[in-house]
N, CA and C atoms as an extended XYZ file, in Angstrom:
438
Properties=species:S:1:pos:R:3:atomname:S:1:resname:S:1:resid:I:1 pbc="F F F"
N       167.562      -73.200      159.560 N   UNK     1
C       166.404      -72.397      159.927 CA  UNK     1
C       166.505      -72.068      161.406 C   UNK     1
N       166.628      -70.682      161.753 N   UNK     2
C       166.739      -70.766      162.841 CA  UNK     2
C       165.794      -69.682      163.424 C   UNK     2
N       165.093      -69.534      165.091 N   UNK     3
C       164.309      -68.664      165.183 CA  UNK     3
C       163.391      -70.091      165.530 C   UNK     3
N       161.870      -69.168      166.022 N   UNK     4
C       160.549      -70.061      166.366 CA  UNK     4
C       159.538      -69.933      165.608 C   UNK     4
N       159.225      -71.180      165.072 N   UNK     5
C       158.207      -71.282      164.019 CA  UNK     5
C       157.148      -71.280      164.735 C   UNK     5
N       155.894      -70.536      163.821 N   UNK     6
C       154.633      -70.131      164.902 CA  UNK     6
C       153.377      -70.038      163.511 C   UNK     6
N       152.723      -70.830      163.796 N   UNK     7
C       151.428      -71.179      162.841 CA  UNK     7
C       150.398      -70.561      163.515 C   UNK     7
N       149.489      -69.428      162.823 N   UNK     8
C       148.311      -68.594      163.582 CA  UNK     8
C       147.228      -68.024      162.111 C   UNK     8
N       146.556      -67.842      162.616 N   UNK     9
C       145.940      -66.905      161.864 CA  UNK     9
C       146.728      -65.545      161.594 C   UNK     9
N       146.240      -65.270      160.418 N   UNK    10
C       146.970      -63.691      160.493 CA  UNK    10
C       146.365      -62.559      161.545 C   UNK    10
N       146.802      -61.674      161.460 N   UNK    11
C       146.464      -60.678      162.617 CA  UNK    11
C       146.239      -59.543      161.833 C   UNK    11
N       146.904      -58.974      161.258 N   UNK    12
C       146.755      -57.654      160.254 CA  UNK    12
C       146.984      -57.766      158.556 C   UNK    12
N       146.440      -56.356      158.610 N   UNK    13
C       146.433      -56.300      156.862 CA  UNK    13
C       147.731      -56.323      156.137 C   UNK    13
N       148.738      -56.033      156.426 N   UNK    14
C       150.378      -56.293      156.536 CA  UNK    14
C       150.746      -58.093      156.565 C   UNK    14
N       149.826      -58.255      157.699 N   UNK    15
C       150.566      -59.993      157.679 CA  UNK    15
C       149.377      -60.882      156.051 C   UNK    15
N       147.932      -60.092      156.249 N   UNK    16
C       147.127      -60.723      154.983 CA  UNK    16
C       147.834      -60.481      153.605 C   UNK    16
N       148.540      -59.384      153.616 N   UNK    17
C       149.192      -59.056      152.249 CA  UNK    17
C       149.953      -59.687      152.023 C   UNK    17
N       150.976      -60.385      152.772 N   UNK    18
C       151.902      -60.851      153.287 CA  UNK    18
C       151.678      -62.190      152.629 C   UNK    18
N       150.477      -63.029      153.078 N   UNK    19
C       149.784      -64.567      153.277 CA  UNK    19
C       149.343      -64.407      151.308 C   UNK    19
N       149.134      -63.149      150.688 N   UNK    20
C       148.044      -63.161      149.686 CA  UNK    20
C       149.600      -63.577      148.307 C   UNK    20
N       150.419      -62.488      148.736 N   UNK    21
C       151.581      -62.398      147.720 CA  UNK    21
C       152.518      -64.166      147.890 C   UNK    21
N       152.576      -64.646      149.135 N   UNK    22
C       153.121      -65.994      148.883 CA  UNK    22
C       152.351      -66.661      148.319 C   UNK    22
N       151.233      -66.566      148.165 N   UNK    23
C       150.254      -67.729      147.508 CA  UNK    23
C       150.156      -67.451      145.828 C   UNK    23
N       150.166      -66.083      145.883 N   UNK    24
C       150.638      -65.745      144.283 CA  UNK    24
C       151.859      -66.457      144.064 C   UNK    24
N       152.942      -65.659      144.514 N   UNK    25
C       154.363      -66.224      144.125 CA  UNK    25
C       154.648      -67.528      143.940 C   UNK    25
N       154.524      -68.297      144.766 N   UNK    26
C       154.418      -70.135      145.147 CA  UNK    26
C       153.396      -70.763      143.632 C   UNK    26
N       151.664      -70.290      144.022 N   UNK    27
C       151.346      -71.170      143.119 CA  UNK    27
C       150.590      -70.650      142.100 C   UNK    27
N       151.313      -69.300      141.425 N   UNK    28
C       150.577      -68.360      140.480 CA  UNK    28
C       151.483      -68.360      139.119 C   UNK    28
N       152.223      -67.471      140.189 N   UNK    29
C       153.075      -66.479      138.847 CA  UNK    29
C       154.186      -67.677      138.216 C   UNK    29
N       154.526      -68.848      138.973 N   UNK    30
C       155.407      -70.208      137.517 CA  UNK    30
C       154.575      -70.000      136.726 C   UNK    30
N       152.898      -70.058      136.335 N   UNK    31
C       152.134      -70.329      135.539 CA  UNK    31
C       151.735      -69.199      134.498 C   UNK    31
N       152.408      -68.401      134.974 N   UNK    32
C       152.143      -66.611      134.539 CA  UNK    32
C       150.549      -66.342      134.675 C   UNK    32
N       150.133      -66.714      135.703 N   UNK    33
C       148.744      -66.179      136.172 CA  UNK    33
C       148.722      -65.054      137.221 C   UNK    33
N       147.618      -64.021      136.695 N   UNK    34
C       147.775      -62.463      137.174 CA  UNK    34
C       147.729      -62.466      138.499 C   UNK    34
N       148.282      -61.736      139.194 N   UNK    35
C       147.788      -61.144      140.783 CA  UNK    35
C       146.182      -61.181      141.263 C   UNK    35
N       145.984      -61.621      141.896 N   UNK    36
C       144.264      -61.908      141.702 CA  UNK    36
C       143.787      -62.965      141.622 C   UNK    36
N       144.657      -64.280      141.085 N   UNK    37
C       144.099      -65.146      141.106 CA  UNK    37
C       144.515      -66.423      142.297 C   UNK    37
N       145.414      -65.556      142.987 N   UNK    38
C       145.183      -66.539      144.335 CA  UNK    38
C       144.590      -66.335      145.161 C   UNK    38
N       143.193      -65.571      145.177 N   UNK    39
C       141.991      -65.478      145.579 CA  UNK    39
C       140.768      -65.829      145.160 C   UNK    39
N       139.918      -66.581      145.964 N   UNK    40
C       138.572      -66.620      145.404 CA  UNK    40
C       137.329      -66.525      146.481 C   UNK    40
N       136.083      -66.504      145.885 N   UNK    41
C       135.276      -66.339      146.294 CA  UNK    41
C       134.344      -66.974      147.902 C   UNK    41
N       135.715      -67.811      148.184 N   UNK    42
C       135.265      -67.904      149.870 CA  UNK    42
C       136.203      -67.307      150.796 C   UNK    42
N       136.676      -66.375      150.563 N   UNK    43
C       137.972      -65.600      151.234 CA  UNK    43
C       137.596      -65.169      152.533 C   UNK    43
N       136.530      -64.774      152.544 N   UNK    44
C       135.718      -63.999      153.481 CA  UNK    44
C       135.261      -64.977      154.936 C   UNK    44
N       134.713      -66.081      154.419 N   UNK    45
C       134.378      -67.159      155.446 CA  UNK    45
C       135.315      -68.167      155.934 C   UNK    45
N       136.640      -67.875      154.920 N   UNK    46
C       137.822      -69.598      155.169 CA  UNK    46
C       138.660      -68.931      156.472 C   UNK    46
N       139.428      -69.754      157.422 N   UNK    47
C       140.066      -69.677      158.090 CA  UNK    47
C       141.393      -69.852      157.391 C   UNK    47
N       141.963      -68.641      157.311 N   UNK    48
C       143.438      -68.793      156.536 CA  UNK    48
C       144.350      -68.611      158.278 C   UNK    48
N       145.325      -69.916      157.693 N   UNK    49
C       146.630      -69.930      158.529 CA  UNK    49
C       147.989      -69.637      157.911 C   UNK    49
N       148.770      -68.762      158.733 N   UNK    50
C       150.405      -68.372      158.407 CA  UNK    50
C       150.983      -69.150      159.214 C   UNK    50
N       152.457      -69.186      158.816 N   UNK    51
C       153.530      -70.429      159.109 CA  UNK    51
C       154.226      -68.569      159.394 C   UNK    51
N       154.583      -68.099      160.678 N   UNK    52
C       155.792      -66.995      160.913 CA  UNK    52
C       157.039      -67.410      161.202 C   UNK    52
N       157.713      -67.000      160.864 N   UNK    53
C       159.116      -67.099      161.101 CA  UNK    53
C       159.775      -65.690      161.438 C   UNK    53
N       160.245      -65.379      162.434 N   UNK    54
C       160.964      -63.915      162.495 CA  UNK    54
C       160.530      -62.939      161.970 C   UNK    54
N       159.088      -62.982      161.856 N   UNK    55
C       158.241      -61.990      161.573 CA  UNK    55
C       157.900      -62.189      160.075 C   UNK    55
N       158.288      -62.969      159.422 N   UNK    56
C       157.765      -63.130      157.782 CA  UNK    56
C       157.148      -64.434      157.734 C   UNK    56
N       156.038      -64.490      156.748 N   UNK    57
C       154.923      -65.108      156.825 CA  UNK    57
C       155.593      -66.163      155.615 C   UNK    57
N       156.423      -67.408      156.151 N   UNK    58
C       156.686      -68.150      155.077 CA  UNK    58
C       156.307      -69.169      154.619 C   UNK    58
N       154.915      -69.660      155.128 N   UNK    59
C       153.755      -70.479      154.446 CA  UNK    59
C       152.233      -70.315      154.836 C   UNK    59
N       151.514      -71.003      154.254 N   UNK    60
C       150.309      -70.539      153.913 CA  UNK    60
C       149.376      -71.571      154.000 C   UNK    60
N       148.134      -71.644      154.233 N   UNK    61
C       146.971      -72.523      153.815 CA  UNK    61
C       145.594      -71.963      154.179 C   UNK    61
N       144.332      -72.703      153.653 N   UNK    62
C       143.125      -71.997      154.002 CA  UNK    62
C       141.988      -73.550      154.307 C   UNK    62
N       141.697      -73.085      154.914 N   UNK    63
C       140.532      -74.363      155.767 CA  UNK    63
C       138.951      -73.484      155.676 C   UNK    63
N       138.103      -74.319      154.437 N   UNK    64
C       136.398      -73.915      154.664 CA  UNK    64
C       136.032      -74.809      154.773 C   UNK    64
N       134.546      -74.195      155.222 N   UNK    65
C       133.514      -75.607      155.407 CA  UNK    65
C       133.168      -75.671      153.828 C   UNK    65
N       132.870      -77.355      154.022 N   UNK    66
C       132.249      -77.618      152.529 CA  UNK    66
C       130.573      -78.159      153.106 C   UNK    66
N       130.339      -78.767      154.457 N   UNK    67
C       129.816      -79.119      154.888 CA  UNK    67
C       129.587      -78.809      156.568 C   UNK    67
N       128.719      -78.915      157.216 N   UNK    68
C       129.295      -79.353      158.672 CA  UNK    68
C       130.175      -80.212      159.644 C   UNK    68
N       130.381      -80.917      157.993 N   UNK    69
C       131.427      -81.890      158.380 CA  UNK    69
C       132.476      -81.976      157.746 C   UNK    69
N       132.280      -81.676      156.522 N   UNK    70
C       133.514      -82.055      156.054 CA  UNK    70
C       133.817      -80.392      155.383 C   UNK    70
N       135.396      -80.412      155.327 N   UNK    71
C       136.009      -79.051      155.327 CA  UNK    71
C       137.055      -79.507      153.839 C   UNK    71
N       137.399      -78.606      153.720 N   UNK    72
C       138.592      -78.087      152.365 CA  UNK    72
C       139.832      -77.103      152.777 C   UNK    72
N       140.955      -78.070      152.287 N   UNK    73
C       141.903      -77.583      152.155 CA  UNK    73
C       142.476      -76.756      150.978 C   UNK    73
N       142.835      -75.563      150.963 N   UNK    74
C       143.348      -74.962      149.530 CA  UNK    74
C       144.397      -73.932      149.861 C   UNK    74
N       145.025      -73.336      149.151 N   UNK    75
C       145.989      -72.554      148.993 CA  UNK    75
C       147.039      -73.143      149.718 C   UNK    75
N       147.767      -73.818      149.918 N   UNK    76
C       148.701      -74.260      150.909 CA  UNK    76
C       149.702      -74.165      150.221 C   UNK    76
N       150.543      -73.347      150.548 N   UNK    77
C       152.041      -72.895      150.224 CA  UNK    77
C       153.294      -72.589      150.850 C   UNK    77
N       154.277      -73.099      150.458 N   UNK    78
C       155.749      -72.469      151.345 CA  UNK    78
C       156.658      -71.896      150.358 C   UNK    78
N       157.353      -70.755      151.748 N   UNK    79
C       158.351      -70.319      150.582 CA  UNK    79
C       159.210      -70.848      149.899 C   UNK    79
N       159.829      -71.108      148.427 N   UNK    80
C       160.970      -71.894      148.733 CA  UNK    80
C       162.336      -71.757      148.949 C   UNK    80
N       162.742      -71.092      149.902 N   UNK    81
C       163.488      -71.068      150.739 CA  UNK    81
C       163.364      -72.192      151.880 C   UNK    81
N       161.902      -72.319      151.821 N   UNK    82
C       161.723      -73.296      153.441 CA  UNK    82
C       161.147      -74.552      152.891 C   UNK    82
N       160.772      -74.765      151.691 N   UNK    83
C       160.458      -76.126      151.329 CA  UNK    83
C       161.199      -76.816      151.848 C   UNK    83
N       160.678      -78.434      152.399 N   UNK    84
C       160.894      -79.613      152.602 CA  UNK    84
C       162.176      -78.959      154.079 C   UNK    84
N       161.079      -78.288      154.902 N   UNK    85
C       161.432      -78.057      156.068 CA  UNK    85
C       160.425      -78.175      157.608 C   UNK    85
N       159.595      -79.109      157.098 N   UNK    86
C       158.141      -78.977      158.130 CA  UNK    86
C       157.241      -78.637      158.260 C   UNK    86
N       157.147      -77.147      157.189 N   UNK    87
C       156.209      -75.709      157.403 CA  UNK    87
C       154.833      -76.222      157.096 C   UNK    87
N       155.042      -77.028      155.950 N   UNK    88
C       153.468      -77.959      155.200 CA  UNK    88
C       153.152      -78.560      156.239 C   UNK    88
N       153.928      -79.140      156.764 N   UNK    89
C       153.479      -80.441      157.631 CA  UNK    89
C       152.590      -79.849      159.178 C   UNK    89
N       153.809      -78.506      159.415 N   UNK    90
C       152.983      -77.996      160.806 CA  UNK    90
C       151.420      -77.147      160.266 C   UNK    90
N       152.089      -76.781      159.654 N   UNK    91
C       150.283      -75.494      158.941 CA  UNK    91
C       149.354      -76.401      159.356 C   UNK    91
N       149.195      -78.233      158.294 N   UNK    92
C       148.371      -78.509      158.069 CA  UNK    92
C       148.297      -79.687      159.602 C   UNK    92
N       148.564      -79.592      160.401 N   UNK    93
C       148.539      -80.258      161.667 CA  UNK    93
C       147.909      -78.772      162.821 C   UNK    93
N       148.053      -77.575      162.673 N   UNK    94
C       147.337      -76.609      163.168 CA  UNK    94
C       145.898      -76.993      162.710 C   UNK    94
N       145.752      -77.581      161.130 N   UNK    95
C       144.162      -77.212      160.247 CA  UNK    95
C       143.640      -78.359      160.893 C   UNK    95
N       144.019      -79.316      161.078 N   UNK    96
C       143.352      -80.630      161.484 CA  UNK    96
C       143.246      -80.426      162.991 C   UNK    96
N       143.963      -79.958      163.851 N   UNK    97
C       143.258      -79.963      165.001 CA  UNK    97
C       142.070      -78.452      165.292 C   UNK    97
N       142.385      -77.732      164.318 N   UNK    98
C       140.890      -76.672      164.385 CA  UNK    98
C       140.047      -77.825      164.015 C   UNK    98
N       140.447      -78.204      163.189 N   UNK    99
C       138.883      -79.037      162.168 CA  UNK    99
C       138.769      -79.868      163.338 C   UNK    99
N       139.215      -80.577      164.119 N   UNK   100
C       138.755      -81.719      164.583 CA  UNK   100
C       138.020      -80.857      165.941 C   UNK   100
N       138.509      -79.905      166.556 N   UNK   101
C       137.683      -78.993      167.731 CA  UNK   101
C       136.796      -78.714      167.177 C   UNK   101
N       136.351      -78.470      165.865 N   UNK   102
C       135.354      -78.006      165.425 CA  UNK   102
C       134.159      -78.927      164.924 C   UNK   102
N       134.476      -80.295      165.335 N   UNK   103
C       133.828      -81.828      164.639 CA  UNK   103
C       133.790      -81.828      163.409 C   UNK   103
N       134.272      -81.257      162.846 N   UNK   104
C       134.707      -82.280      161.218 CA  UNK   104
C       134.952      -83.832      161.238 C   UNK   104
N       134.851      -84.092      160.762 N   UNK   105
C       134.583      -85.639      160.419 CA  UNK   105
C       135.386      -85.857      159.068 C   UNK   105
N       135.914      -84.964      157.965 N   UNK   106
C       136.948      -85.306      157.319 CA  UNK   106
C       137.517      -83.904      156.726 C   UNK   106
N       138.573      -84.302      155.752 N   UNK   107
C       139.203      -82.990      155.528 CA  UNK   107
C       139.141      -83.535      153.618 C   UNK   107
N       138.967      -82.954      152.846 N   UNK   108
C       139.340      -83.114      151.744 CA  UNK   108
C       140.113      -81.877      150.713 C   UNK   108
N       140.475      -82.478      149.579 N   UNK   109
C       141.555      -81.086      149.074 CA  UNK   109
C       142.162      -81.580      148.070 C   UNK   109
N       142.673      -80.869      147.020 N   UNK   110
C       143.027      -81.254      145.650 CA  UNK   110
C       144.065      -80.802      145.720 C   UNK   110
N       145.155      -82.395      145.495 N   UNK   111
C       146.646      -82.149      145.566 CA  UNK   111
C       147.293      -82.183      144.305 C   UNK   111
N       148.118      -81.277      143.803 N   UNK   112
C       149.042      -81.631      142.199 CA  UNK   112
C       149.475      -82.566      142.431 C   UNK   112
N       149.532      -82.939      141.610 N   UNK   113
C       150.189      -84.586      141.559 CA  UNK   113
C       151.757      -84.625      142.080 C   UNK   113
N       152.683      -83.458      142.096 N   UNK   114
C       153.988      -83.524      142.788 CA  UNK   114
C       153.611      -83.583      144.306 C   UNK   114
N       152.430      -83.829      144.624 N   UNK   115
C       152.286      -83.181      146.347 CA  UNK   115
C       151.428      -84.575      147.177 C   UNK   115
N       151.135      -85.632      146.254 N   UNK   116
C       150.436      -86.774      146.714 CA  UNK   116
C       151.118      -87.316      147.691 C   UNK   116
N       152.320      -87.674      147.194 N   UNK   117
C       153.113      -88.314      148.289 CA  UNK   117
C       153.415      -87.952      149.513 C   UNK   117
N       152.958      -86.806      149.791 N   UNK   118
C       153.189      -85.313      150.929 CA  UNK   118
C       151.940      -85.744      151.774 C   UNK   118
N       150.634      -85.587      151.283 N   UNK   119
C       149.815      -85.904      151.507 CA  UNK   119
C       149.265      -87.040      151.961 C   UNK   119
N       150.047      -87.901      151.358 N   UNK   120
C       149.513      -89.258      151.772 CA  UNK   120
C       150.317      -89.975      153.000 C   UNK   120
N       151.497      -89.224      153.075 N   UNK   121
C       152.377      -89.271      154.490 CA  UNK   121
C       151.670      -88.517      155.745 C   UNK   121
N       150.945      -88.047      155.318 N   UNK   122
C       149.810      -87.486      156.667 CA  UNK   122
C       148.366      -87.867      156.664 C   UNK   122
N       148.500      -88.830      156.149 N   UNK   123
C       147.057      -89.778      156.027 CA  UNK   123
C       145.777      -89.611      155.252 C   UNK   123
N       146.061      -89.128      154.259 N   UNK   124
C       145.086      -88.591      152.900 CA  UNK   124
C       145.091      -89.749      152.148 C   UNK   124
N       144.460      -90.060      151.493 N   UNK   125
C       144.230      -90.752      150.561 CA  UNK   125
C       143.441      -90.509      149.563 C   UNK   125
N       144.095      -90.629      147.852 N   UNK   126
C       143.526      -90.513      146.587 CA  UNK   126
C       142.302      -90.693      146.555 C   UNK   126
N       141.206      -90.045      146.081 N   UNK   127
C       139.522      -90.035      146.008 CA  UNK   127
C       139.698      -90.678      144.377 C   UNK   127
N       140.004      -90.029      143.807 N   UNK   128
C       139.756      -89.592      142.258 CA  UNK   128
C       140.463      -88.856      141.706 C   UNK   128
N       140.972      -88.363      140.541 N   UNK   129
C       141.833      -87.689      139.718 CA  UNK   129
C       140.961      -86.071      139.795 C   UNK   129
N       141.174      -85.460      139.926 N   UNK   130
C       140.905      -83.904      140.407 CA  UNK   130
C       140.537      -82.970      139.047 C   UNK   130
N       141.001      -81.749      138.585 N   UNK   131
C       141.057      -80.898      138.167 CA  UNK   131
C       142.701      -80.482      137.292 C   UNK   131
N       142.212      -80.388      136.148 N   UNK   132
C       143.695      -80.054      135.843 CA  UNK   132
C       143.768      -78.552      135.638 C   UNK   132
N       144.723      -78.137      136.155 N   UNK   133
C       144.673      -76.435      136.242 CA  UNK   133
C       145.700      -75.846      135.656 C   UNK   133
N       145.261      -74.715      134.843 N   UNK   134
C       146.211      -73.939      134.011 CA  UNK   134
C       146.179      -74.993      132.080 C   UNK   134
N       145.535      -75.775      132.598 N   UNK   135
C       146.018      -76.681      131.489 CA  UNK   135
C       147.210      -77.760      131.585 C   UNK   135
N       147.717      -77.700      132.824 N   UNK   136
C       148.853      -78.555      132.641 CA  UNK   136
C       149.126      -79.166      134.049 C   UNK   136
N       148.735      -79.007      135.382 N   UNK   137
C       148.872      -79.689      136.481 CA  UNK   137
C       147.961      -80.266      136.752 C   UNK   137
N       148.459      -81.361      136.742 N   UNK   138
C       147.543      -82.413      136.992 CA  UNK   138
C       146.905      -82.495      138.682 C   UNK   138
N       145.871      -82.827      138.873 N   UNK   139
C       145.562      -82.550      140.714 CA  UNK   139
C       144.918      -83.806      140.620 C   UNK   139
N       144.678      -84.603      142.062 N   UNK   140
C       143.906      -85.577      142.671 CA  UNK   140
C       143.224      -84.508      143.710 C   UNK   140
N       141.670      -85.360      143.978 N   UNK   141
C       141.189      -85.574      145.125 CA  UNK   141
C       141.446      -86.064      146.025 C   UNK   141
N       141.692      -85.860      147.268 N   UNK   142
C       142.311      -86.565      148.629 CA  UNK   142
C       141.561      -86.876      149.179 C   UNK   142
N       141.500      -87.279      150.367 N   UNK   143
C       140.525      -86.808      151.619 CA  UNK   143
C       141.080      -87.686      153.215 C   UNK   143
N       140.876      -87.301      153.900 N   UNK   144
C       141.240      -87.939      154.945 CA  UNK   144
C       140.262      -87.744      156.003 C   UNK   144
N       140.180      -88.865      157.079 N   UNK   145
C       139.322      -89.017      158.411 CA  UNK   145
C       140.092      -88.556      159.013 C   UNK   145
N       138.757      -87.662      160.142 N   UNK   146
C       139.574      -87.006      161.060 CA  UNK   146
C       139.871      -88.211      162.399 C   UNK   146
């Protein structure tokens, strides 16, 4: 991987299209779920972050309030080209220090069960067994202190 990795908000409708189609691709279309559904109804208020690389947007995540305190993690994706290269790890180290400037007091977020161990290497810990989605991925509840 070469070049400077740079975690931001997006800037334009080019880089949002950009942020909308990896989150399809990554955690949609294995499942054959339509275009559309890696969006939902807090799009408008979440702070979505890009992972850039040489100008292409090759990971993803979104940070809302659930509370004044406590926030949600969702959509978090990399390309895989760049899996198990940092990109998760920096995104969600950008989200935790917004959240923590912002006094959050914890972060919580529903991990597939291939992604616990990911999670729990950055100090999350299992709540409860989550949501199973599509019918077949299994998710936990996490949560971590800020």
């Amino acid at each position: 991987m070469t070049g400077v990795l740079i975690v931001r908000q997006p800037h334009t409708e080019k880089e949002l299209e950009a942020m909308y189609d990896l989150r399809w691709r990554v955690l949609r279309k294995p499942w054959n779920q339509p275009r559309g559904s890696e969006r939902d109804d807090k799009e408008e208020e979440a702070m979505k972050f890009i992972a850039v690389l040489n100008d292409q947007v090759i990971g993803t995540a979104r940070f809302h309030n659930i509370t004044d305190r406590i926030g949600q993690i969702r959509y978090l994706a990399v390309d895989e080209l760049f899996q198990n290269k940092k990109i998760g790890t920096n995104l969600l180290s950008s989200i935790h220090m917004t959240a923590r400037n912002k006094r959050f007091k914890y972060i919580i977020l529903n991990a597939r069960e291939s992604a616990v161990g990911f999670f729990k290497k950055l100090g999350y810990s299992v709540v409860e067994p989550g949501p199973l989605l599509f019918g077949s991925i299994k998710h936990f509840k996490m949560k971590k202190r800020l």
